[in-house]
mmCIF file of N, CA and C in Angstrom:
data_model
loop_
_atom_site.group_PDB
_atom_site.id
_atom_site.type_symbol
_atom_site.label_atom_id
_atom_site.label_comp_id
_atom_site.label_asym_id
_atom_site.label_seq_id
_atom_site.Cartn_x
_atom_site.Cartn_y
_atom_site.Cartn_z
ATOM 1 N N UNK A 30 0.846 -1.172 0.000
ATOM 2 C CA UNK A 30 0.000 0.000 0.000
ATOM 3 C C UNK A 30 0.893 1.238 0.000
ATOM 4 N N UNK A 31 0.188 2.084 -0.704
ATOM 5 C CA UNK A 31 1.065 3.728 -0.929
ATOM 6 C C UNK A 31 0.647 4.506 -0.460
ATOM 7 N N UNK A 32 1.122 5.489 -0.019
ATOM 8 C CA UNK A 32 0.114 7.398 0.354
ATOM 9 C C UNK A 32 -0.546 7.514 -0.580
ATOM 10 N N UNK A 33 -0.618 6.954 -2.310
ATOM 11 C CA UNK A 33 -1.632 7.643 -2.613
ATOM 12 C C UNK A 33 -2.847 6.467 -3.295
ATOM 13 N N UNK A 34 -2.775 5.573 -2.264
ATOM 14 C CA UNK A 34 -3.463 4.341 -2.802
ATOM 15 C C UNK A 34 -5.291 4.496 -2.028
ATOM 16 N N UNK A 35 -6.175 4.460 -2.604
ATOM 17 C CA UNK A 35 -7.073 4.423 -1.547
ATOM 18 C C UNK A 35 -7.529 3.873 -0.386
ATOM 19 N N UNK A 36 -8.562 4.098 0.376
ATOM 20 C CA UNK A 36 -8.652 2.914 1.284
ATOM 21 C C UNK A 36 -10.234 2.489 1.406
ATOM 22 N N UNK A 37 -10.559 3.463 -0.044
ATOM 23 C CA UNK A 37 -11.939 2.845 -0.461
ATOM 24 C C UNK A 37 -12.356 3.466 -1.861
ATOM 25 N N UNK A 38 -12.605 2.281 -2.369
ATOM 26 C CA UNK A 38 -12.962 2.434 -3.757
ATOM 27 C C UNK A 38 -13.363 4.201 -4.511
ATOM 28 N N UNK A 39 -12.301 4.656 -5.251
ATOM 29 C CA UNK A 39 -12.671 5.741 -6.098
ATOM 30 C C UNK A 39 -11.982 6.364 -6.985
ATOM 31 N N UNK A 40 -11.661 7.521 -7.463
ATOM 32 C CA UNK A 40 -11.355 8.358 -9.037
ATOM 33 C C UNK A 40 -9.668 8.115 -8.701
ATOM 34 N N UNK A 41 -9.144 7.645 -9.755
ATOM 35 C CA UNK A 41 -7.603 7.782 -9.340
ATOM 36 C C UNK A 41 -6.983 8.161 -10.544
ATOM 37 N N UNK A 42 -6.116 9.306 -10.687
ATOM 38 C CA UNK A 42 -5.826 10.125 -11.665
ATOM 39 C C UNK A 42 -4.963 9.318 -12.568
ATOM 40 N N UNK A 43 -4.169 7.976 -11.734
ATOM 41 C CA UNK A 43 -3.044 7.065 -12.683
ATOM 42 C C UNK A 43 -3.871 6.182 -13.556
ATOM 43 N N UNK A 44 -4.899 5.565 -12.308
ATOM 44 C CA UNK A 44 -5.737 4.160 -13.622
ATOM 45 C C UNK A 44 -6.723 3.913 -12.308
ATOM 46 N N UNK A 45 -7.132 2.954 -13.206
ATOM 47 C CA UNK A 45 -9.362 2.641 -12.485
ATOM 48 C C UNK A 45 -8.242 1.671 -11.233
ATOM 49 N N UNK A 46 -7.443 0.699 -11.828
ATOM 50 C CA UNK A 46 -6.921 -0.092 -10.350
ATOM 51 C C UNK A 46 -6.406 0.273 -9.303
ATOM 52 N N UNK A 47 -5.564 1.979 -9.958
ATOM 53 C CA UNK A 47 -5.025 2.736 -8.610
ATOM 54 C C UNK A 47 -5.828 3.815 -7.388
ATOM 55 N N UNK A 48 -7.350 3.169 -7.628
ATOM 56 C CA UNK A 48 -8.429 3.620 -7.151
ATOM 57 C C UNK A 48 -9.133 2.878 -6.405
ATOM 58 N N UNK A 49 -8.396 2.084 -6.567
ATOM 59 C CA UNK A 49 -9.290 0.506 -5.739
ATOM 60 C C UNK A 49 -9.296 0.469 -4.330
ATOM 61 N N UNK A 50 -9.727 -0.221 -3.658
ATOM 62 C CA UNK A 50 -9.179 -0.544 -2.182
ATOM 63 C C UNK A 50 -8.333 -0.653 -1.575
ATOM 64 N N UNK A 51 -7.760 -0.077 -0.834
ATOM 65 C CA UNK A 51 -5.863 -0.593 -0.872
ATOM 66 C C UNK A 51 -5.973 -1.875 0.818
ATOM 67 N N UNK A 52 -7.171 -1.755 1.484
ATOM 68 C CA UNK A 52 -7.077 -2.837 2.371
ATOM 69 C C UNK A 52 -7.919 -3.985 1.846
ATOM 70 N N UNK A 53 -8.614 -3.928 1.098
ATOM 71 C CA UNK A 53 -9.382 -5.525 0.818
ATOM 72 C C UNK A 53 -9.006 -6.198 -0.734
ATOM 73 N N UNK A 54 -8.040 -5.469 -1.490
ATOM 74 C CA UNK A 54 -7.389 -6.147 -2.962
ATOM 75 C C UNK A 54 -6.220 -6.165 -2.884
ATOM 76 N N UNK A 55 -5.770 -6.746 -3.998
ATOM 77 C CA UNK A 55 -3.543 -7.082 -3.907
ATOM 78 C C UNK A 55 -4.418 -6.297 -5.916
ATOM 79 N N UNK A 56 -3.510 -5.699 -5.479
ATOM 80 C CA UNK A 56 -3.573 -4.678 -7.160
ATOM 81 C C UNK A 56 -2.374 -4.552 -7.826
ATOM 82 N N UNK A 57 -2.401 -4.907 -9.003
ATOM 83 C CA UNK A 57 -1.266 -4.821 -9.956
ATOM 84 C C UNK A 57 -0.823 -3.376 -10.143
ATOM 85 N N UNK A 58 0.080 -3.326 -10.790
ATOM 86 C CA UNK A 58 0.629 -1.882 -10.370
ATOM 87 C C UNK A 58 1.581 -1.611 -11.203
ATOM 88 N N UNK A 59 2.392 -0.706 -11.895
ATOM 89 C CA UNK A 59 3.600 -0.491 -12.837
ATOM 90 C C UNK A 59 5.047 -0.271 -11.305
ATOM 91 N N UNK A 60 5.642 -0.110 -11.458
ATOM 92 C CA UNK A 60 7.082 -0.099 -10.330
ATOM 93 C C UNK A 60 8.138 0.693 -11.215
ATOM 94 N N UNK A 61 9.475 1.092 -10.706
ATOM 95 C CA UNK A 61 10.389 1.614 -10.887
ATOM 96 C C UNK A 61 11.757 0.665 -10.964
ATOM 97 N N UNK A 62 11.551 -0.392 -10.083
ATOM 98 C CA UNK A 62 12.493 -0.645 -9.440
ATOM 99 C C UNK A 62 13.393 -1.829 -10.417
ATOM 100 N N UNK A 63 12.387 -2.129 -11.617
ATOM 101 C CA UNK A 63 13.776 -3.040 -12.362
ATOM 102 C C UNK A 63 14.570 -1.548 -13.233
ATOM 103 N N UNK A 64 14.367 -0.813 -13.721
ATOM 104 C CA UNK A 64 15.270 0.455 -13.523
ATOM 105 C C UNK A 64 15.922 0.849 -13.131
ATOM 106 N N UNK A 65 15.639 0.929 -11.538
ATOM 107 C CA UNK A 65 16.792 1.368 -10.374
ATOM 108 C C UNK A 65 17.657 0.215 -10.576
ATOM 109 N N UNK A 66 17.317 -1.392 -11.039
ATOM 110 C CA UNK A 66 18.547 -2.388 -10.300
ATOM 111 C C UNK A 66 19.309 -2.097 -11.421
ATOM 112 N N UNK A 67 19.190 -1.516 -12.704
ATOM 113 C CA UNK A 67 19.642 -1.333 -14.107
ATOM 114 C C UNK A 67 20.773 -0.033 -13.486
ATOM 115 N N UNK A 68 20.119 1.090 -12.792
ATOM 116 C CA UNK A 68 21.237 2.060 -12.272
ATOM 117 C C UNK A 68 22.369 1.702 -11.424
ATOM 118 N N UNK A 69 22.060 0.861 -10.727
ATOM 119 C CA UNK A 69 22.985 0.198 -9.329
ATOM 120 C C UNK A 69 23.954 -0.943 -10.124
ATOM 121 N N UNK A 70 23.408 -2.137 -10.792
ATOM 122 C CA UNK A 70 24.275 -2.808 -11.910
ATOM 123 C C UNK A 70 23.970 -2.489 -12.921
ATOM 124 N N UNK A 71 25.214 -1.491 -13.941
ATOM 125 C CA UNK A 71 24.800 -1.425 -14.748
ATOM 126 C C UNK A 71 24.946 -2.212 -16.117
ATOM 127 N N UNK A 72 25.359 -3.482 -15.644
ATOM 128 C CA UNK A 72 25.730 -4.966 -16.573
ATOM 129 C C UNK A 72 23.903 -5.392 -16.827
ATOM 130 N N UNK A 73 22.983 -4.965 -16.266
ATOM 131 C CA UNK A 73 21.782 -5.737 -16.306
ATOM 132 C C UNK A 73 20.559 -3.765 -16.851
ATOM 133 N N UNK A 74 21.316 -3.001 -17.171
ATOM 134 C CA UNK A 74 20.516 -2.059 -17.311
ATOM 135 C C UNK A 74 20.025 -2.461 -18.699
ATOM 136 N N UNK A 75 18.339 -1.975 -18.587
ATOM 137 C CA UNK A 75 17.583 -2.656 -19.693
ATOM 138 C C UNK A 75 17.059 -3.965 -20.148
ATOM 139 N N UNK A 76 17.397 -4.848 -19.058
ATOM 140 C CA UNK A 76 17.607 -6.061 -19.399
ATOM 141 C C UNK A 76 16.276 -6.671 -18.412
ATOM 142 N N UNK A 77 15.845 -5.705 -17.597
ATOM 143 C CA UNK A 77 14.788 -5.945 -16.508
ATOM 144 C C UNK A 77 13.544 -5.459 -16.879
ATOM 145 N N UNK A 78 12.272 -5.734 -16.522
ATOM 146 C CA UNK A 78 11.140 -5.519 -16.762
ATOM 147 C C UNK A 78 10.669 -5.637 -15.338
ATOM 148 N N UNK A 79 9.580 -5.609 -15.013
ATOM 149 C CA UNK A 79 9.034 -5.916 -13.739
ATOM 150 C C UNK A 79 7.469 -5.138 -13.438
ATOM 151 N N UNK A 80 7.163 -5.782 -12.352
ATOM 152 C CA UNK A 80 5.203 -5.068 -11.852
ATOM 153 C C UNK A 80 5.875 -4.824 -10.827
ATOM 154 N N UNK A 81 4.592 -4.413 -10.107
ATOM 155 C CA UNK A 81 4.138 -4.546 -8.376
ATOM 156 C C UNK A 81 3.208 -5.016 -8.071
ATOM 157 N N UNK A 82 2.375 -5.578 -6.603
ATOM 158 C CA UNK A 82 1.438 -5.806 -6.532
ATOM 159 C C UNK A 82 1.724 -5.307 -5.489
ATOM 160 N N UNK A 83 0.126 -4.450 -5.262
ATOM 161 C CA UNK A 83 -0.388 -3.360 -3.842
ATOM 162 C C UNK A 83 -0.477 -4.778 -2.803
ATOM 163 N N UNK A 84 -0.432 -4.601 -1.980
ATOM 164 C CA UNK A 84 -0.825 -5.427 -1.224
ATOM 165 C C UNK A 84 -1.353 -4.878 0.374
ATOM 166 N N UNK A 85 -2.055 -5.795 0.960
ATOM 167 C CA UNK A 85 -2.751 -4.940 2.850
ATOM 168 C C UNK A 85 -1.509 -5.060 3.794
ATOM 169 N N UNK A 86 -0.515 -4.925 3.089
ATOM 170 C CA UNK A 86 0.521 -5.066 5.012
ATOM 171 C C UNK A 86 1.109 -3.699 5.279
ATOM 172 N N UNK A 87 1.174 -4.062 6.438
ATOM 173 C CA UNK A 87 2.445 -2.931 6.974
ATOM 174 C C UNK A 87 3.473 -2.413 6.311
ATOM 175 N N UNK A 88 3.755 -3.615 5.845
ATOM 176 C CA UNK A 88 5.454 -3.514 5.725
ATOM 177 C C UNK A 88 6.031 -4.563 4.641
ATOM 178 N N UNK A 89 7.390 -4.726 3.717
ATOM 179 C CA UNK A 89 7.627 -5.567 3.206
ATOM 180 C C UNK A 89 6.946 -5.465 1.842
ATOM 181 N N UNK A 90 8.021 -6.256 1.025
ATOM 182 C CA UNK A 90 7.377 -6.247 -0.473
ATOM 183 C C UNK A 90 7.795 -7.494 -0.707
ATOM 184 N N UNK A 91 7.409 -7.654 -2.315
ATOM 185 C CA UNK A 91 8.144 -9.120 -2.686
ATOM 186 C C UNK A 91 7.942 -8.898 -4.379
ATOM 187 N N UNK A 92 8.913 -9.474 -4.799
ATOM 188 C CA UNK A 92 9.757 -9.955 -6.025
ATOM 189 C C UNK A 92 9.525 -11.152 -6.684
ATOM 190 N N UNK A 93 8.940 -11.716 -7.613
ATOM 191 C CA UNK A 93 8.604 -13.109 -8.212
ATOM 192 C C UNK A 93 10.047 -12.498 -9.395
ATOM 193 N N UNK A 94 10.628 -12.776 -9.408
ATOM 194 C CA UNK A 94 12.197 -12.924 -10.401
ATOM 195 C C UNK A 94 11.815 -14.002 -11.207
ATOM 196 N N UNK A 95 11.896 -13.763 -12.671
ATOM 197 C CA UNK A 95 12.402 -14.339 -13.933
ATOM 198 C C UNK A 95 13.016 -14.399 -14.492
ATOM 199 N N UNK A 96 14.242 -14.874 -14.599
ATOM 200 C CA UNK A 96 15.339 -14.930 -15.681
ATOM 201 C C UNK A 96 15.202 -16.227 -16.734
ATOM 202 N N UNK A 97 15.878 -15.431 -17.769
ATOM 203 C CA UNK A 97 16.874 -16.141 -19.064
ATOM 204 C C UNK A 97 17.868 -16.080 -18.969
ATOM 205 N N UNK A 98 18.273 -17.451 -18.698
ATOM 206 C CA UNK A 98 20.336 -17.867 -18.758
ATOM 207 C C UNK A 98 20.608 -18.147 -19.754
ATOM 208 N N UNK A 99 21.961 -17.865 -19.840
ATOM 209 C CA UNK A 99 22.531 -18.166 -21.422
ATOM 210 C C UNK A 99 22.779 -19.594 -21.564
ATOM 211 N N UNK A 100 22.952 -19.968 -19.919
ATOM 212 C CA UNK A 100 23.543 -21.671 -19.772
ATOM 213 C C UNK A 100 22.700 -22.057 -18.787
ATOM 214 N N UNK A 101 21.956 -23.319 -19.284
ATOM 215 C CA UNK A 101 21.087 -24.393 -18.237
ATOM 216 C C UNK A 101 21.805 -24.361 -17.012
ATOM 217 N N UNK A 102 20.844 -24.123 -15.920
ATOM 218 C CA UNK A 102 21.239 -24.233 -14.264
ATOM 219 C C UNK A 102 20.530 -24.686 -13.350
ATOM 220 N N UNK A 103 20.738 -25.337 -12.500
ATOM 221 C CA UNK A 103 19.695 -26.586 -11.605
ATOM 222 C C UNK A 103 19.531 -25.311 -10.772
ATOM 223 N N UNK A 104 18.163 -25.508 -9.987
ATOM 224 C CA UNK A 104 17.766 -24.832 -9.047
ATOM 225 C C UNK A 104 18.519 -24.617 -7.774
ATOM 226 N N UNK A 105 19.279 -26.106 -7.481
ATOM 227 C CA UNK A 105 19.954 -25.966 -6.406
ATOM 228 C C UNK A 105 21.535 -25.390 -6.875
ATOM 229 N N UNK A 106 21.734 -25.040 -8.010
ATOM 230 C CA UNK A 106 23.127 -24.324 -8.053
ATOM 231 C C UNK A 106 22.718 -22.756 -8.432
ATOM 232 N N UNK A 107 21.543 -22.535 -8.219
ATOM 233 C CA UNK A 107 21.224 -20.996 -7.951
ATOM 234 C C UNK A 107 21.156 -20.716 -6.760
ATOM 235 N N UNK A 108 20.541 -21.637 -6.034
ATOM 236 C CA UNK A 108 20.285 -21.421 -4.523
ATOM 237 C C UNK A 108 21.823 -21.132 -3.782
ATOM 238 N N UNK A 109 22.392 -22.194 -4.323
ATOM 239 C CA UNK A 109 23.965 -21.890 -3.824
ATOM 240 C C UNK A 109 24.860 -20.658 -4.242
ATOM 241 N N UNK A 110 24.420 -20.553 -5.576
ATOM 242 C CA UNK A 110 25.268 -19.274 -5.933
ATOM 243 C C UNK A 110 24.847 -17.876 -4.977
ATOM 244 N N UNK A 111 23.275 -17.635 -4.736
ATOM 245 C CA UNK A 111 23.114 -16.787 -3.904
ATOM 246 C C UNK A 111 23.175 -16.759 -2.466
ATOM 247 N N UNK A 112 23.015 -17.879 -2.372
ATOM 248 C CA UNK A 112 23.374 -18.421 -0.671
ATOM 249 C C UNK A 112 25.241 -17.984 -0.690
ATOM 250 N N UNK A 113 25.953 -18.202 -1.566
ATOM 251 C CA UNK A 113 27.474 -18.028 -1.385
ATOM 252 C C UNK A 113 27.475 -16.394 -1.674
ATOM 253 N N UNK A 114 26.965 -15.640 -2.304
ATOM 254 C CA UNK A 114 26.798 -14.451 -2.813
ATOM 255 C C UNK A 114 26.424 -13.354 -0.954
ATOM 256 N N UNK A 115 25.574 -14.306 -0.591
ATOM 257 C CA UNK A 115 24.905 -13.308 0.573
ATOM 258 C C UNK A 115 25.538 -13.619 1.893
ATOM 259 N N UNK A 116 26.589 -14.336 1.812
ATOM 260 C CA UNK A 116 27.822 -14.822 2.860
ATOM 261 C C UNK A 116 28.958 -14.029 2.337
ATOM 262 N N UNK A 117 28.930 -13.541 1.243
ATOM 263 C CA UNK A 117 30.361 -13.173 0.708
ATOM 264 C C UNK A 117 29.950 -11.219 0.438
ATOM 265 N N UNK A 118 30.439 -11.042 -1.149
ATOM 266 C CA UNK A 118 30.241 -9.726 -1.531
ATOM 267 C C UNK A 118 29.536 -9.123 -1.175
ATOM 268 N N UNK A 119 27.604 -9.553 -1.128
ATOM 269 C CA UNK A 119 26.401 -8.915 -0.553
ATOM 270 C C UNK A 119 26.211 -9.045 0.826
ATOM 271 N N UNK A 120 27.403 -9.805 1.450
ATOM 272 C CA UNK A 120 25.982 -9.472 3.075
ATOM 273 C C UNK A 120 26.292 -8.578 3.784
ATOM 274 N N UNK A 121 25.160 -8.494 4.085
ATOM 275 C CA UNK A 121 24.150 -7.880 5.032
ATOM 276 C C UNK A 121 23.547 -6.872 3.740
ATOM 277 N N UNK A 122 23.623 -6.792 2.402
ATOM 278 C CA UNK A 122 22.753 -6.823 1.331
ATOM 279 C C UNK A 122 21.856 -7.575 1.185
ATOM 280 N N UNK A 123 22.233 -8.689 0.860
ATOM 281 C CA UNK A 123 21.276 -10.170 0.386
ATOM 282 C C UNK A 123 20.966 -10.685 1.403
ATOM 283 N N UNK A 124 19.912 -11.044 2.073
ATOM 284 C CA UNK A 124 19.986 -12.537 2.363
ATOM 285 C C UNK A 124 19.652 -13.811 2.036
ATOM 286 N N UNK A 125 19.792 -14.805 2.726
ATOM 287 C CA UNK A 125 19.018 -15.872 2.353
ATOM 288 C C UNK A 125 18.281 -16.965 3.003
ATOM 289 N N UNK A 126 17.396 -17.228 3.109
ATOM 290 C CA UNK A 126 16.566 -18.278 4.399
ATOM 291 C C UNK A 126 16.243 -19.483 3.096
ATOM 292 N N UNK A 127 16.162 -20.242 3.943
ATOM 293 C CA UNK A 127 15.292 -21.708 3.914
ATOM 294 C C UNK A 127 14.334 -22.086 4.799
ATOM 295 N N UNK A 128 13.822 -21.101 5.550
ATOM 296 C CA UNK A 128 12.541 -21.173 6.601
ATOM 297 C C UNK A 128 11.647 -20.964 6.140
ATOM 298 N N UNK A 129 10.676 -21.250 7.069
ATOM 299 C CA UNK A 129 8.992 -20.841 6.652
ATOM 300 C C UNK A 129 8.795 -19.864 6.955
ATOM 301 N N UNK A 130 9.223 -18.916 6.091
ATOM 302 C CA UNK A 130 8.801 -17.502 6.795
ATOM 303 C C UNK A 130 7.381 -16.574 6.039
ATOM 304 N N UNK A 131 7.121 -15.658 6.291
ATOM 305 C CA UNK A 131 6.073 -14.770 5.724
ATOM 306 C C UNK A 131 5.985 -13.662 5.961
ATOM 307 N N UNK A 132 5.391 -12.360 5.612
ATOM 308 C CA UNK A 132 6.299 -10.994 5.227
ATOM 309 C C UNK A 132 6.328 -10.243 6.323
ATOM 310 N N UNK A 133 5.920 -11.064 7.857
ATOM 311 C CA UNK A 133 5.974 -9.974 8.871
ATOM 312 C C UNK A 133 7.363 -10.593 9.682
ATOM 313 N N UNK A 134 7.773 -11.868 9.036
ATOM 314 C CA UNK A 134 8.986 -12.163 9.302
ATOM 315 C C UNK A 134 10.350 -11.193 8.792
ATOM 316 N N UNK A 135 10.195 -10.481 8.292
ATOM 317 C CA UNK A 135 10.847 -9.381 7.497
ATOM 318 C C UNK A 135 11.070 -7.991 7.737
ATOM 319 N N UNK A 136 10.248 -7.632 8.692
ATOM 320 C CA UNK A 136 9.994 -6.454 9.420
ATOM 321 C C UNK A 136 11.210 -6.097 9.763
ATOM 322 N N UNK A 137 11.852 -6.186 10.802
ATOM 323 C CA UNK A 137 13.262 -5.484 11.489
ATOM 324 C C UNK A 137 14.380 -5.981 10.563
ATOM 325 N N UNK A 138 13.933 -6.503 9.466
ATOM 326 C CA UNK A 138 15.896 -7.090 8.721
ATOM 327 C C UNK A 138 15.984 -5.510 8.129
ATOM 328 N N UNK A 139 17.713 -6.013 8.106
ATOM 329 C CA UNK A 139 17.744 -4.844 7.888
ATOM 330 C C UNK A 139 17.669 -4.230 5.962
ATOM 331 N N UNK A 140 18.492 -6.229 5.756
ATOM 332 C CA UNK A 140 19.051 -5.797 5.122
ATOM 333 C C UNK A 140 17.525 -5.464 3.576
ATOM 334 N N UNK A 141 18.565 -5.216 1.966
ATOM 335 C CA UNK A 141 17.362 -4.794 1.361
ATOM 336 C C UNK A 141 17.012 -5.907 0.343
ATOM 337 N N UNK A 142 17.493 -7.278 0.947
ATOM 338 C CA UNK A 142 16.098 -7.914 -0.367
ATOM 339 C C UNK A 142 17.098 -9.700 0.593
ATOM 340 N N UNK A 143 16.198 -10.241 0.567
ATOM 341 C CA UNK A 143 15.654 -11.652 1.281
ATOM 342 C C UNK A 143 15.491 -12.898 -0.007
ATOM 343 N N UNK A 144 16.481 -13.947 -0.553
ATOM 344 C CA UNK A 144 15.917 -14.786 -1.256
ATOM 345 C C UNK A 144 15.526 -16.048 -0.500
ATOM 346 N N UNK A 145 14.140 -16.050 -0.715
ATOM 347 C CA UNK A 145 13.534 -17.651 -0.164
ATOM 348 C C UNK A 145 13.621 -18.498 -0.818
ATOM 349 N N UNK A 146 14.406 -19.049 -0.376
ATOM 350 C CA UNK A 146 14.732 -20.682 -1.372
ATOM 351 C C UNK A 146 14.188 -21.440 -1.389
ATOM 352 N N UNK A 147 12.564 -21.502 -0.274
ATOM 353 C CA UNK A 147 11.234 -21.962 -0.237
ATOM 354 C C UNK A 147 10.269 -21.975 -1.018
ATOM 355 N N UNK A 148 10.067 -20.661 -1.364
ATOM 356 C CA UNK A 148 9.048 -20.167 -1.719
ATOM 357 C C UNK A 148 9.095 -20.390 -3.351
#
């Protein structure tokens, strides 16, 4: 949910969905942020697309990631590459769980993005 999301159905100057309910729907949404990761690496600028979805919490967002590799890769040698990634160069950037967690588990981290190797 945003400052300028409603919190009951009405006129919204962006689109009919950014008018919606912001406590009783998960609303699709346009984002910024595969852009920004294009400014920060700029080996992947342009190369990102991405949504949002509004959602009722407090706090916390989340990321459904899609990639195209140039070279076939098992799930569990991604998991490792970022699991070794968020022990090494990124941490306390990255992290990474294998718990059951859910987005109020997320609240006090500090850091800025969480891969669930669960989910």
């Amino acid at each position: 949910t945003t400052a300028t999301q409603k919190t009951v159905d009405g006129p919204s100057s962006k689109d009919w969905r950014g008018g919606r309910a912001a406590n009783t729907n998960i609303i699709p949404s346009s984002t910024g942020a595969a852009k920004a990761v294009g400014k920060v690496l700029p080996e992947l600028n342009g190369k990102l697309t991405g949504m949002a979805f509004r959602v009722p919490t407090t706090d916390v967002s989340v990321v459904d990631l899609t990639v195209r590799l140039e070279k076939p890769a098992s799930y569990d040698a991604i998991k490792a590459a970022v699991k070794e990634a968020s022990e090494g160069k990124l941490k306390g950037i990255l992290g990474y769980t294998e718990d059951d967690v859910v987005s109020t588990d997320f609240i006090t981290d500090s850091r800025s993005s969480i891969f669930d190797a669960k989910a």
